[in-house]
Amino acid sequence: MAITETFRSDLMLHEEDIKQGFWVQDDVHLSHALTPLFASFMVPAVTEGTKVAFENLKMPLSQFRYKLADGRIYQYTVPYPGDLQERLEEHKKTIGAILPLLNQHLRNYVDQEFLPFYRSLDEDSKRALTVGEAKEKLLGLFDFYRRAWQLHFEIILPRTAFIALEQMYGQLTGRADSAVVYDMLAGVMNKSLETDRELWKLSDWAKQSPVLVAAFAEEATEMGYKVRIEQTEEGLALLKRLQDVLEIYGQRSTNSHEFNDEIWAENPEYALRIIARYIKKDYDFDLEFAETVRQREAKAEEVIAGLPEMELKQTFVMMYQWALDSWGLDEDHHFYIDAMLPAKSRLFLLNVGRLLVDQGVMEDKGDIFFLYLDELLAMLSNPTPLHAQIGQRKAEYEENKLKQPTPFYGTPPEAPMDPALERIFGGKPPEIQEQTFTGYAASQGSYTGTVKVVRVPEDFSKVQQGDVLVCKTTTPPWTVLFSIVGAIVTDAGGILSHAGTVAREYKLPAVVGSKVATSLLKDDDIVTVDGTKGVVHFGQQS
């Protein structure tokens, strides 16, 4: 998408678009309202990036098209126009060559493209920029966003081929519980778990200090924990250790996909609140993770030993090893692309915002996020005060955050959803009875507990040990809650969504993609979450 006079209009969902396709609100990855500037980057990046990636992977789809309505992203999955069977054969050959090398592909792209670009962004975030440099760097970022999301899909989509493990398991055993193969993929270290472990290690260190234990014993006030602990020598030592951790793991924010949200590296309070939770509970990350690995290895040994000796078993074992080697990819690609790209971009954009403040275009550097990219480039060339317009945009953004989004526009297609996409996005309608509703059985087990509905990270503090987390969806910054809660229920996603994948790592019963959990349930309801059958029982008495 070129930055032309129609740039802003091209971002928006119009009636003509609705006539051409079925547009679904992406409530798995982008359930929140977006600022104008982030939408300016994200909509073209995914629309154009998937077109290239899908062609490179010979996908049986043409692309994902993104459009904006009421500040939220809607996605149209454009069907492949040619011979579908022929395309599927091409896709199988292409993916077959990639599967053994998935992790290596990510590492190569991270080392050769992402990290060098991030280092350049870091430099441009700290130095004074001329107007010409700012425009040049903005256009460079715009181009890189498209490249990043092309690579994002080339890295992550081949992983969906591992659903073949389910099919092979069913053929080999004759059993219907084929999702058991995902229990054989738990206990694989990834960047989200690494982050949790580093914060747990800091909390374990802090527990040795009675001063720090006392400081974290009470809930944080509006001032936060930092103000409280930096008055002591032990607190300053903890903050120094935390700073070192956040230099590596702090490139994340609440929603990941947004420029407007403060990142952990800017404000240690987010991490301190997680550390406080770990200090207050009896928890050993290393022991828990080692047990997950032990159970995974035992399950894999049991399943493989029980398979009949035939060629299909050999194929199953080979593909299982490929899957195991690359299973951390889902969280790792998020760390380096979904989270780190907007986090690094945010700091650079705030630096550009300083230029516009100096030029009198706006009052605060953060106001830059409420301009569309075409406006931003124009204002750099011809500064004009936009105080009233920015104020209106901020008000619209707050209104959009409160709106209940329309779930889709257009006529649903008659063809069933692609199974691989369903594993990620979900999509099946729930079955609602008098005291039960269904979703996807994402992580086995049953648990009865008290509901806490978490809509925004500000709600994290109300979640207590053993509660049932009920939310629309989760992203890596939510992972801290997984070591606290007893079960998870989401509105969005399939069994390979973030919530489903991480629930299995923490051995939490989980039902995902229910569509209705946050509507039917409220705080302090008592529910039973059956993660084996994908059913939630509600209306119980405490």
XYZ file of N, CA and C in Angstrom, residues 147-316:
510
model
N 8.038 -6.233 5.449
C 8.986 -7.341 5.371
C 8.885 -8.212 6.622
N 8.765 -7.590 7.782
C 8.690 -8.337 9.042
C 7.482 -9.261 9.066
N 6.350 -8.766 8.598
C 5.152 -9.595 8.654
C 5.107 -10.626 7.541
N 5.792 -10.381 6.459
C 5.998 -11.447 5.480
C 6.778 -12.587 6.134
N 7.897 -12.244 6.787
C 8.721 -13.256 7.438
C 7.977 -13.918 8.597
N 7.191 -13.132 9.307
C 6.389 -13.665 10.407
C 5.581 -14.864 9.939
N 4.878 -14.707 8.832
C 4.029 -15.793 8.358
C 4.838 -16.915 7.707
N 5.951 -16.586 7.084
C 6.794 -17.642 6.520
C 7.427 -18.484 7.627
N 7.640 -17.877 8.781
C 8.223 -18.591 9.917
C 7.181 -19.431 10.639
N 5.994 -18.872 10.870
C 5.037 -19.514 11.771
C 4.040 -20.428 11.075
N 3.663 -20.142 9.841
C 2.622 -20.950 9.205
C 3.033 -22.397 8.933
N 4.291 -22.673 8.559
C 4.645 -24.084 8.350
C 4.378 -24.956 9.572
N 4.419 -24.355 10.745
C 4.189 -25.105 11.985
C 2.794 -25.743 12.020
N 1.834 -25.145 11.299
C 0.479 -25.711 11.296
C 0.442 -27.084 10.638
N 1.483 -27.426 9.860
C 1.530 -28.754 9.233
C 1.595 -29.861 10.268
N 1.974 -29.508 11.491
C 2.101 -30.537 12.520
C 0.753 -31.063 12.996
N -0.344 -30.478 12.537
C -1.641 -31.086 12.862
C -1.745 -32.464 12.202
N -0.855 -32.745 11.224
C -0.809 -34.089 10.632
C -0.505 -35.143 11.693
N 0.156 -34.739 12.787
C 0.414 -35.679 13.878
C -0.899 -36.206 14.461
N -1.894 -35.319 14.560
C -3.206 -35.752 15.047
C -3.789 -36.814 14.120
N -3.732 -36.547 12.816
C -4.314 -37.469 11.846
C -3.602 -38.810 11.869
N -2.268 -38.785 11.924
C -1.508 -40.032 11.954
C -1.778 -40.816 13.237
N -1.863 -40.089 14.361
C -2.150 -40.760 15.633
C -3.500 -41.464 15.557
N -4.495 -40.776 14.990
C -5.818 -41.390 14.850
C -5.783 -42.623 13.964
N -5.034 -42.551 12.855
C -4.939 -43.695 11.949
C -4.210 -44.865 12.602
N -3.177 -44.563 13.363
C -2.371 -45.615 13.979
C -3.060 -46.285 15.153
N -3.889 -45.536 15.876
C -4.497 -46.068 17.102
C -5.991 -46.321 16.982
N -6.636 -45.669 15.998
C -8.090 -45.779 15.903
C -8.817 -45.000 16.971
N -8.086 -44.130 17.684
C -8.695 -43.368 18.780
C -9.069 -41.977 18.323
N -10.079 -41.414 18.981
C -10.574 -40.086 18.602
C -9.873 -38.969 19.373
N -9.200 -39.305 20.482
C -8.567 -38.278 21.318
C -7.201 -37.891 20.746
N -7.165 -37.516 19.474
C -5.889 -37.276 18.795
C -5.152 -36.048 19.299
N -5.869 -35.140 19.995
C -5.206 -33.939 20.526
C -4.205 -34.283 21.625
N -4.158 -35.556 22.031
C -3.183 -35.989 23.035
C -1.756 -35.733 22.546
N -1.571 -35.628 21.237
C -0.205 -35.399 20.728
C 0.373 -34.087 21.256
N -0.493 -33.139 21.602
C 0.020 -31.852 22.095
C 0.533 -31.962 23.518
N 0.083 -32.978 24.255
C 0.679 -33.240 25.569
C 2.110 -33.729 25.411
N 2.413 -34.291 24.245
C 3.768 -34.775 23.965
C 4.681 -33.636 23.522
N 4.139 -32.407 23.473
C 4.929 -31.259 23.030
C 5.038 -30.193 24.115
N 4.595 -30.524 25.321
C 4.741 -29.590 26.444
C 6.172 -29.664 26.967
N 6.540 -28.661 27.787
C 7.860 -28.690 28.391
C 8.983 -28.369 27.434
N 8.704 -27.462 26.494
C 9.732 -26.987 25.565
C 10.029 -25.527 25.908
N 11.256 -25.228 26.280
C 11.595 -23.880 26.698
C 11.413 -22.899 25.534
N 10.917 -21.706 25.873
C 10.727 -20.657 24.876
C 10.931 -19.308 25.550
N 10.838 -18.236 24.772
C 11.146 -16.902 25.292
C 10.140 -16.419 26.332
N 8.900 -16.837 26.236
C 7.926 -16.453 27.262
C 8.243 -17.130 28.582
N 8.532 -18.433 28.508
C 8.900 -19.153 29.727
C 10.231 -18.646 30.285
N 11.175 -18.320 29.401
C 12.447 -17.734 29.847
C 12.202 -16.460 30.653
N 11.301 -15.618 30.150
C 10.985 -14.359 30.836
C 10.421 -14.634 32.215
N 9.457 -15.558 32.278
C 8.876 -15.922 33.572
C 9.950 -16.442 34.526
N 10.847 -17.263 33.987
C 11.885 -17.848 34.841
C 12.821 -16.780 35.398
N 13.188 -15.807 34.575
C 14.087 -14.744 35.053
C 13.429 -13.931 36.169
N 12.134 -13.661 36.039
C 11.443 -12.905 37.087
C 11.274 -13.760 38.338
N 11.014 -15.050 38.157
C 10.939 -15.943 39.312
C 12.287 -15.989 40.042
N 13.394 -16.043 39.293
C 14.720 -16.076 39.915
C 14.967 -14.802 40.724
N 14.508 -13.653 40.206
C 14.650 -12.405 40.971
C 13.825 -12.457 42.253
N 12.629 -13.020 42.149
C 11.788 -13.110 43.355
C 12.420 -14.050 44.372
N 13.041 -15.126 43.893
C 13.697 -16.078 44.785
C 14.870 -15.408 45.501
N 15.596 -14.546 44.755
C 16.692 -13.790 45.369
C 16.151 -12.801 46.403
N 15.037 -12.135 46.049
C 14.458 -11.125 46.951
C 13.926 -11.758 48.234
N 13.490 -13.014 48.162
C 12.950 -13.687 49.340
C 13.992 -13.838 50.450
N 15.262 -13.736 50.088
C 16.317 -13.866 51.095
C 16.424 -12.606 51.956
N 15.747 -11.521 51.550
C 15.810 -10.259 52.288
C 14.493 -9.984 53.010
N 14.493 -9.979 54.337
C 13.270 -9.642 55.082
C 12.747 -8.249 54.724
N 13.660 -7.347 54.401
C 13.248 -5.987 54.030
C 12.411 -6.016 52.753
N 12.862 -6.770 51.749
C 12.133 -6.834 50.481
C 10.838 -7.631 50.620
N 10.875 -8.700 51.384
C 9.651 -9.480 51.611
C 8.583 -8.594 52.249
N 8.978 -7.771 53.219
C 8.034 -6.860 53.870
C 7.531 -5.797 52.886
N 8.423 -5.313 52.025
C 8.038 -4.270 51.074
C 7.030 -4.782 50.056
N 7.154 -6.045 49.688
C 6.242 -6.620 48.692
C 5.012 -7.268 49.323
N 4.959 -7.322 50.649
C 3.862 -8.023 51.322
C 2.521 -7.341 51.078
N 2.535 -6.020 51.050
C 1.289 -5.281 50.827
C 1.104 -5.031 49.336
N -0.177 -4.942 48.930
C -0.471 -4.629 47.528
C 0.090 -3.249 47.192
N 0.502 -3.085 45.954
C 1.073 -1.808 45.526
C 0.019 -0.704 45.525
N 0.417 0.476 45.930
C -0.443 1.642 45.830
C -0.325 2.209 44.418
N -0.969 3.342 44.175
C -0.859 3.979 42.861
C 0.588 4.342 42.550
N 1.380 4.612 43.564
C 2.780 4.965 43.362
C 3.602 3.754 42.914
N 3.116 2.540 43.266
C 3.799 1.336 42.827
C 4.868 0.851 43.795
N 5.468 -0.270 43.464
C 6.488 -0.873 44.311
C 7.829 -0.159 44.207
N 8.130 0.393 43.044
C 9.455 0.979 42.834
C 9.754 2.065 43.861
N 8.798 2.945 44.062
C 8.980 4.030 45.026
C 9.213 3.466 46.428
N 8.539 2.387 46.708
C 8.639 1.780 48.030
C 10.004 1.144 48.260
N 10.522 0.421 47.270
C 11.744 -0.354 47.521
C 13.025 0.428 47.241
N 12.939 1.506 46.457
C 14.181 2.204 46.126
C 14.709 3.045 47.296
N 13.977 3.028 48.398
C 14.441 3.725 49.592
C 15.445 2.891 50.383
N 15.622 1.642 49.981
C 16.511 0.750 50.732
C 17.652 0.253 49.853
N 18.722 -0.155 50.500
C 19.882 -0.682 49.771
C 19.516 -1.966 49.033
N 18.743 -2.826 49.708
C 18.335 -4.087 49.080
C 17.445 -3.823 47.877
N 16.575 -2.817 47.994
C 15.682 -2.484 46.889
C 16.437 -1.971 45.676
N 17.451 -1.143 45.909
C 18.256 -0.632 44.803
C 19.015 -1.767 44.113
N 19.465 -2.734 44.912
C 20.168 -3.885 44.334
C 19.218 -4.714 43.467
N 17.972 -4.877 43.931
C 16.982 -5.610 43.138
C 16.672 -4.874 41.837
N 16.519 -3.564 41.910
C 16.221 -2.777 40.712
C 17.355 -2.860 39.699
N 18.591 -2.914 40.184
C 19.725 -3.055 39.273
C 19.683 -4.410 38.570
N 19.411 -5.461 39.320
C 19.296 -6.789 38.725
C 18.136 -6.839 37.725
N 17.040 -6.187 38.090
C 15.875 -6.167 37.211
C 16.173 -5.415 35.920
N 16.904 -4.325 36.039
C 17.263 -3.560 34.843
C 18.029 -4.434 33.852
N 18.926 -5.246 34.351
C 19.693 -6.143 33.484
C 18.766 -7.142 32.782
N 17.783 -7.632 33.505
C 16.828 -8.582 32.914
C 15.978 -7.890 31.847
N 15.530 -6.674 32.154
C 14.637 -5.979 31.223
C 15.343 -5.511 29.959
N 16.642 -5.355 30.014
C 17.380 -5.030 28.794
C 17.238 -6.141 27.767
N 17.048 -7.360 28.246
C 16.887 -8.504 27.350
C 15.415 -8.838 27.129
N 14.638 -8.847 28.210
C 13.271 -9.361 28.145
C 12.197 -8.275 28.271
N 12.589 -7.020 28.304
C 11.628 -5.952 28.573
C 11.003 -5.322 27.343
N 11.229 -5.913 26.146
C 10.659 -5.334 24.928
C 9.264 -5.901 24.698
N 8.375 -5.611 25.603
C 6.999 -6.100 25.506
C 6.082 -5.122 26.214
N 4.828 -5.134 25.800
C 3.838 -4.274 26.433
C 2.572 -5.089 26.670
N 1.581 -4.432 27.193
C 0.340 -5.106 27.544
C -0.279 -5.833 26.365
N -0.416 -5.126 25.251
C -1.115 -5.687 24.100
C -0.195 -6.185 22.997
N 1.086 -5.958 23.128
C 2.080 -6.321 22.107
C 1.867 -5.558 20.806
N 0.702 -5.714 20.189
C 0.455 -5.078 18.898
C -0.092 -3.661 19.104
N 0.794 -2.738 19.441
C 0.398 -1.342 19.643
C 1.648 -0.524 19.952
N 1.624 0.748 19.533
C 2.719 1.667 19.854
C 2.433 2.466 21.121
N 1.167 2.626 21.456
C 0.770 3.557 22.503
C 1.038 3.029 23.905
N 1.214 1.728 24.039
C 1.369 1.131 25.361
C 2.811 1.198 25.844
N 2.984 1.644 27.068
C 4.304 1.685 27.690
C 4.885 0.279 27.767
N 6.172 0.144 27.479
C 6.803 -1.174 27.521
C 7.512 -1.384 28.857
N 7.791 -2.637 29.168
C 8.408 -2.976 30.454
C 9.759 -2.306 30.620
N 10.513 -2.181 29.539
C 11.843 -1.579 29.638
C 11.768 -0.113 30.047
N 10.635 0.541 29.770
C 10.454 1.940 30.168
C 10.069 2.064 31.625
N 9.351 1.092 32.127
C 8.792 1.188 33.471
C 8.883 -0.176 34.156
N 9.748 -0.326 35.145
C 9.924 -1.632 35.800
C 8.737 -2.068 36.642
N 7.754 -1.183 36.811
C 6.628 -1.511 37.685
C 5.886 -2.765 37.227
N 5.765 -2.951 35.903
C 5.076 -4.140 35.392
C 5.753 -5.412 35.894
N 7.063 -5.451 35.796
C 7.812 -6.625 36.241
C 7.805 -6.750 37.759
N 7.853 -5.622 38.457
C 7.848 -5.663 39.919
C 6.550 -6.269 40.453
N 5.455 -6.012 39.783
C 4.179 -6.586 40.233
C 4.169 -8.102 40.054
N 4.840 -8.567 39.011
C 4.961 -10.011 38.805
C 5.866 -10.614 39.872
N 6.984 -9.942 40.145
C 7.897 -10.403 41.188
C 7.173 -10.484 42.528
N 6.331 -9.495 42.804
C 5.579 -9.489 44.065
C 4.695 -10.726 44.184
N 4.090 -11.122 43.079
C 3.219 -12.306 43.112
C 4.030 -13.571 43.382
N 5.196 -13.658 42.746
C 6.036 -14.832 42.977
C 6.525 -14.889 44.429
N 6.842 -13.740 45.019
C 7.314 -13.706 46.398
C 6.240 -14.218 47.355
N 4.979 -13.927 47.021
C 3.877 -14.266 47.930
C 3.424 -15.716 47.824
N 3.973 -16.482 46.880
C 3.502 -17.858 46.731
C 4.665 -18.833 46.836
N 4.320 -20.052 47.168
C 5.305 -21.131 47.250
C 5.396 -21.753 45.863
N 6.420 -21.360 45.108
C 6.501 -21.777 43.708
C 7.961 -21.903 43.309
N 8.255 -22.971 42.603
C 9.611 -23.184 42.104
C 9.515 -23.460 40.611
N 9.871 -22.485 39.806
C 9.738 -22.613 38.357
C 10.509 -23.823 37.850
N 11.749 -23.976 38.279
C 12.592 -25.046 37.755
C 12.024 -26.426 38.078
N 11.519 -26.593 39.300
C 10.933 -27.882 39.662
C 9.679 -28.166 38.846
N 8.828 -27.148 38.708
C 7.586 -27.315 37.943
C 7.891 -27.622 36.481
N 8.862 -26.918 35.909
C 9.181 -27.137 34.505
C 9.807 -28.523 34.300
N 10.673 -28.919 35.217
C 11.289 -30.238 35.128
C 10.230 -31.339 35.180
N 9.201 -31.129 35.997
C 8.120 -32.112 36.083
C 7.326 -32.163 34.786
N 7.103 -30.988 34.165
C 6.407 -30.953 32.876
C 7.201 -31.705 31.815
N 8.517 -31.507 31.812
C 9.380 -32.226 30.863
C 9.309 -33.728 31.124
N 9.364 -34.118 32.401
C 9.308 -35.542 32.754
C 8.010 -36.172 32.265
N 6.893 -35.472 32.494
C 5.599 -36.008 32.065
C 5.515 -36.085 30.546
N 6.069 -35.081 29.877
C 6.059 -35.111 28.410
C 6.851 -36.295 27.884
N 8.049 -36.502 28.428
C 8.897 -37.599 27.960
C 8.230 -38.951 28.228
N 7.595 -39.078 29.398
C 6.916 -40.329 29.729
C 5.738 -40.570 28.792
N 4.984 -39.498 28.503
C 3.834 -39.625 27.608
C 4.285 -40.003 26.200
N 5.339 -39.358 25.716
C 5.838 -39.652 24.375
C 6.316 -41.100 24.283
N 7.038 -41.532 25.316
C 7.537 -42.914 25.322
C 6.373 -43.899 25.310
N 5.349 -43.620 26.120
C 4.180 -44.503 26.201
C 3.436 -44.556 24.864
N 3.190 -43.386 24.259
C 2.436 -43.337 23.013
C 3.196 -44.038 21.889
N 4.478 -43.700 21.740
C 5.264 -44.268 20.630
C 5.420 -45.775 20.784
N 5.619 -46.234 22.019
C 5.764 -47.681 22.252
C 4.485 -48.423 21.906
N 3.349 -47.760 22.047
C 2.066 -48.410 21.798
C 1.607 -48.376 20.353
N 2.357 -47.725 19.485
C 1.960 -47.642 18.077
C 2.383 -48.907 17.334
N 1.543 -49.369 16.419
C 1.909 -50.573 15.654
C 3.108 -50.310 14.750
N 3.932 -51.326 14.601
C 5.139 -51.193 13.789
C 4.766 -51.181 12.303
N 4.863 -50.042 11.695
C 4.569 -49.893 10.281
C 5.213 -48.601 9.796
N 5.208 -48.397 8.513
C 5.883 -47.226 7.946
C 5.299 -45.923 8.482
N 3.986 -45.902 8.703
C 3.344 -44.685 9.193
C 3.880 -44.307 10.570
N 4.231 -45.296 11.388
C 4.812 -44.999 12.707
C 6.143 -44.270 12.540
N 6.954 -44.715 11.601
C 8.244 -44.068 11.371
C 8.053 -42.608 10.945
N 7.049 -42.384 10.100
C 6.743 -41.007 9.682
C 6.275 -40.184 10.864
N 5.436 -40.776 11.708
C 4.933 -40.088 12.903
C 6.089 -39.694 13.812
